[in-house]
Amino acid sequence: MPSIVEKTISIGYLSQRTGVAVSALRYYESQNLLFPERNSGGQRRFLRADIRRVSFILIAQQFGFSIAQIKQQLDRLPQGRTPTKRDWAKISTHFKSHLDAKITALQAMRDKLDGCIGCGCLSLKSCALYNPADKAATRGTGPRYLLGDRSEDI
């Protein structure tokens, strides 16, 4: 365990603190999400702030964000210094708007699950009302209403 005054930590310690496999940390490095330095022996040395960066990556992945989307947000953070609360607040506002949109879409899907979903099966009596003659198929394949199309727009 590094002392509190140590500025950098090993990849093993970062893995231990975050619960992320060393191989995943190397992958994050290859995707330019982490930028470790190398010591004279060639070993990776991470900033203590990278614990928070990795934690952010994990949370963002749980919310369904891609590595590219996560990288775009992390690129807003300063390199070479520990991000401040203000730095994190800035990137969180970008994620919040995406999450709000996802929440709205999920709520709409939830509310439509017990009715016609525009899948083209036409097996429910209500499909004759909401999707007569399979009009939803004109919008593309799959459950059109669950994907965001509205019956009144078709």
XYZ file of N, CA and C in Angstrom, residues 41-149:
327
model
N 12.274 1.822 -14.446
C 12.213 0.392 -14.740
C 11.165 0.036 -15.774
N 10.473 1.034 -16.317
C 9.475 0.800 -17.344
C 8.094 0.445 -16.811
N 7.920 0.505 -15.501
C 6.623 0.173 -14.917
C 5.670 1.362 -15.015
N 4.416 1.039 -15.237
C 3.388 2.080 -15.282
C 3.197 2.667 -13.886
N 3.067 3.986 -13.833
C 2.771 4.684 -12.579
C 1.606 5.618 -12.847
N 0.545 5.434 -12.074
C -0.680 6.202 -12.247
C -0.796 7.265 -11.171
N -1.496 8.335 -11.507
C -1.816 9.343 -10.506
C -2.879 8.785 -9.564
N -2.884 9.215 -8.333
C -3.932 8.791 -7.396
C -5.309 9.178 -7.937
N -5.380 10.285 -8.661
C -6.649 10.734 -9.238
C -7.197 9.740 -10.251
N -6.355 8.841 -10.742
C -6.823 7.845 -11.696
C -7.789 6.850 -11.047
N -7.757 6.746 -9.736
C -8.753 5.920 -9.040
C -10.142 6.469 -9.354
N -10.279 7.764 -9.303
C -11.568 8.402 -9.594
C -11.899 8.286 -11.080
N -10.902 8.430 -11.959
C -11.151 8.285 -13.399
C -11.677 6.899 -13.716
N -11.053 5.877 -13.151
C -11.486 4.504 -13.409
C -12.886 4.288 -12.843
N -13.142 4.818 -11.671
C -14.477 4.693 -11.083
C -15.521 5.354 -11.976
N -15.191 6.505 -12.541
C -16.090 7.185 -13.461
C -16.348 6.319 -14.698
N -15.306 5.699 -15.220
C -15.449 4.824 -16.389
C -16.422 3.689 -16.070
N -16.263 3.081 -14.903
C -17.134 1.974 -14.500
C -18.590 2.412 -14.397
N -18.810 3.552 -13.781
C -20.174 4.065 -13.623
C -20.778 4.386 -14.988
N -20.002 5.057 -15.828
C -20.496 5.430 -17.154
C -20.837 4.185 -17.977
N -20.027 3.142 -17.865
C -20.323 1.903 -18.579
C -21.612 1.275 -18.061
N -21.839 1.334 -16.761
C -23.078 0.792 -16.203
C -24.296 1.547 -16.724
N -24.136 2.814 -17.040
C -25.227 3.607 -17.597
C -25.383 3.389 -19.100
N -24.496 2.588 -19.683
C -24.619 2.251 -21.096
C -23.836 3.137 -22.041
N -22.943 3.951 -21.533
C -22.141 4.802 -22.409
C -21.007 3.991 -23.023
N -20.690 4.290 -24.267
C -19.602 3.611 -24.972
C -18.252 4.175 -24.529
N -17.204 3.445 -24.844
C -15.848 3.922 -24.543
C -15.608 5.261 -25.228
N -16.080 5.409 -26.464
C -15.890 6.681 -27.188
C -16.600 7.834 -26.474
N -17.816 7.598 -25.993
C -18.546 8.644 -25.267
C -17.856 8.972 -23.943
N -17.357 7.962 -23.281
C -16.651 8.179 -22.011
C -15.378 8.970 -22.262
N -14.651 8.600 -23.303
C -13.410 9.314 -23.639
C -13.695 10.782 -23.933
N -14.764 11.029 -24.668
C -15.126 12.409 -25.001
C -15.316 13.237 -23.729
N -15.942 12.654 -22.735
C -16.153 13.378 -21.479
C -14.862 13.498 -20.680
N -14.083 12.430 -20.610
C -12.835 12.484 -19.843
C -11.817 13.433 -20.473
N -11.929 13.644 -21.773
C -11.032 14.601 -22.434
C -11.240 16.014 -21.917
N -12.362 16.262 -21.260
C -12.630 17.576 -20.672
C -11.832 17.804 -19.383
N -11.332 16.716 -18.804
C -10.585 16.830 -17.547
C -9.138 17.201 -17.820
N -8.522 17.884 -16.902
C -7.131 18.286 -17.090
C -6.180 17.100 -16.948
N -5.145 17.086 -17.767
C -4.097 16.079 -17.620
C -3.025 16.628 -16.690
N -2.473 15.766 -15.868
C -1.361 16.174 -15.023
C -1.751 16.781 -13.690
N -3.023 16.964 -13.449
C -3.431 17.434 -12.129
C -4.713 16.727 -11.723
N -4.911 16.650 -10.448
C -6.109 16.013 -9.933
C -7.322 16.867 -10.276
N -8.353 16.251 -10.872
C -9.555 17.026 -11.189
C -10.215 17.548 -9.914
N -10.751 18.726 -10.029
C -11.449 19.335 -8.900
C -12.920 18.931 -8.926
N -13.636 19.291 -7.877
C -15.078 19.057 -7.833
C -15.761 19.784 -8.994
N -15.275 20.956 -9.298
C -15.835 21.746 -10.407
C -15.615 21.040 -11.751
N -14.438 20.439 -11.924
C -14.159 19.686 -13.155
C -15.171 18.553 -13.328
N -15.402 17.801 -12.253
C -16.342 16.677 -12.305
C -17.766 17.169 -12.525
N -18.103 18.289 -11.956
C -19.453 18.835 -12.124
C -19.711 19.174 -13.588
N -18.701 19.682 -14.277
C -18.853 20.038 -15.688
C -19.167 18.808 -16.533
N -18.415 17.738 -16.332
C -18.684 16.574 -17.185
C -19.959 15.859 -16.759
N -20.318 15.964 -15.500
C -21.546 15.288 -15.076
C -22.783 15.940 -15.694
N -22.729 17.236 -15.966
C -23.889 17.887 -16.584
C -24.138 17.334 -17.987
N -23.082 16.992 -18.701
C -23.239 16.413 -20.041
C -23.881 15.032 -19.951
N -23.460 14.251 -18.978
C -24.018 12.913 -18.812
C -25.466 12.980 -18.328
N -25.779 13.956 -17.497
C -27.131 14.046 -16.954
C -28.163 14.228 -18.061
N -27.869 15.047 -19.060
C -28.838 15.259 -20.134
C -29.062 13.974 -20.920
N -27.993 13.199 -21.157
C -28.138 11.910 -21.844
C -28.937 10.931 -20.985
N -28.664 10.916 -19.701
C -29.379 10.016 -18.798
C -30.851 10.395 -18.700
N -31.147 11.685 -18.658
C -32.541 12.123 -18.613
C -33.292 11.633 -19.851
N -32.658 11.717 -21.014
C -33.292 11.244 -22.250
C -33.516 9.733 -22.196
N -32.541 8.997 -21.678
C -32.689 7.543 -21.547
C -33.806 7.189 -20.575
N -33.882 7.911 -19.479
C -34.932 7.660 -18.489
C -36.301 7.882 -19.109
N -36.443 8.960 -19.854
C -37.713 9.259 -20.516
C -38.083 8.137 -21.490
N -37.107 7.686 -22.279
C -37.361 6.608 -23.235
C -37.721 5.306 -22.522
N -37.025 4.991 -21.441
C -37.320 3.768 -20.688
C -38.708 3.826 -20.056
N -39.090 4.972 -19.542
C -40.420 5.107 -18.957
C -41.495 4.916 -20.025
N -41.278 5.459 -21.201
C -42.241 5.291 -22.295
C -42.338 3.820 -22.691
N -41.191 3.142 -22.760
C -41.205 1.714 -23.081
C -41.955 0.922 -22.022
N -41.673 1.224 -20.765
C -42.334 0.539 -19.659
C -43.849 0.698 -19.750
N -44.290 1.899 -20.054
C -45.714 2.179 -20.099
C -46.419 1.519 -21.281
N -45.666 1.158 -22.318
C -46.267 0.546 -23.504
C -46.118 -0.972 -23.541
N -45.437 -1.545 -22.582
C -45.155 -2.977 -22.629
C -46.392 -3.860 -22.637
N -47.466 -3.436 -22.033
C -48.634 -4.304 -21.948
C -49.623 -4.090 -23.099
N -49.276 -3.275 -24.052
C -50.155 -3.029 -25.195
C -49.439 -3.334 -26.486
N -49.974 -2.832 -27.561
C -49.350 -3.017 -28.865
C -48.014 -2.289 -28.884
N -46.980 -2.998 -29.302
C -45.646 -2.396 -29.326
C -45.159 -2.130 -30.745
N -46.042 -2.387 -31.727
C -45.678 -2.098 -33.110
C -44.692 -3.078 -33.687
N -44.784 -4.343 -33.271
C -43.809 -5.338 -33.719
C -44.222 -6.028 -35.000
N -45.470 -5.856 -35.412
C -45.920 -6.472 -36.650
C -46.576 -7.826 -36.482
N -46.736 -8.313 -35.262
C -47.340 -9.640 -35.081
C -48.847 -9.611 -35.285
N -49.480 -8.475 -34.989
C -50.920 -8.268 -35.145
C -51.755 -9.326 -34.426
N -51.225 -9.864 -33.324
C -51.923 -10.932 -32.613
C -52.819 -10.433 -31.486
N -52.678 -9.205 -31.052
C -53.526 -8.671 -29.992
C -54.724 -7.949 -30.596
N -55.830 -8.013 -29.909
C -57.023 -7.311 -30.401
C -56.749 -5.810 -30.513
N -55.916 -5.289 -29.619
C -55.634 -3.852 -29.642
C -54.769 -3.445 -30.829
N -54.082 -4.413 -31.463
C -53.261 -4.053 -32.622
C -54.114 -3.483 -33.750
N -55.350 -3.953 -33.838
C -56.241 -3.414 -34.870
C -56.513 -1.932 -34.643
N -56.394 -1.495 -33.372
C -56.591 -0.084 -33.056
C -55.308 0.721 -33.208
N -54.210 0.171 -32.681
C -52.963 0.933 -32.634
C -52.069 0.739 -33.848
N -52.194 -0.415 -34.494
C -51.304 -0.707 -35.610
C -52.083 -1.399 -36.738
N -53.167 -0.779 -37.217
C -53.961 -1.429 -38.261
C -53.141 -1.652 -39.523
N -53.319 -2.831 -40.098
C -52.612 -3.207 -41.337
C -51.095 -3.093 -41.185
N -50.625 -3.198 -39.957
C -49.182 -3.146 -39.657
C -48.511 -1.890 -40.217
N -49.161 -0.742 -40.000
C -48.593 0.536 -40.451
C -47.233 0.815 -39.827
N -46.977 0.254 -38.620
C -45.690 0.487 -37.949
C -44.522 -0.036 -38.774
N -44.785 -1.036 -39.610
C -43.713 -1.611 -40.434
C -43.138 -0.605 -41.421
N -43.906 0.435 -41.746
C -43.393 1.443 -42.684
C -42.242 2.242 -42.077
N -42.111 2.195 -40.748
C -41.042 2.920 -40.059
C -39.775 2.096 -39.890
N -39.830 0.812 -40.241
C -38.656 -0.037 -40.109
C -38.980 -1.307 -39.345
N -37.953 -2.085 -39.077
C -38.131 -3.364 -38.405
C -38.151 -3.191 -36.897
N -38.641 -4.217 -36.228
C -38.605 -4.242 -34.772
C -39.809 -3.598 -34.124
N -39.784 -3.534 -32.799
C -40.911 -2.989 -32.030
C -40.933 -1.463 -32.117
N -41.517 -0.937 -33.152
C -41.447 0.486 -33.479
C -41.917 1.377 -32.344
N -43.015 1.008 -31.679
C -43.550 1.872 -30.637
C -42.642 1.886 -29.412
N -42.026 0.759 -29.138
C -41.084 0.738 -28.009
C -39.796 1.473 -28.354
N -39.482 1.550 -29.630
C -38.282 2.266 -30.062
C -38.500 3.773 -30.174
N -39.735 4.205 -29.910
C -39.983 5.649 -29.859
C -40.976 6.173 -30.872
N -41.334 5.365 -31.887
C -42.358 5.822 -32.803
C -43.688 5.880 -32.080
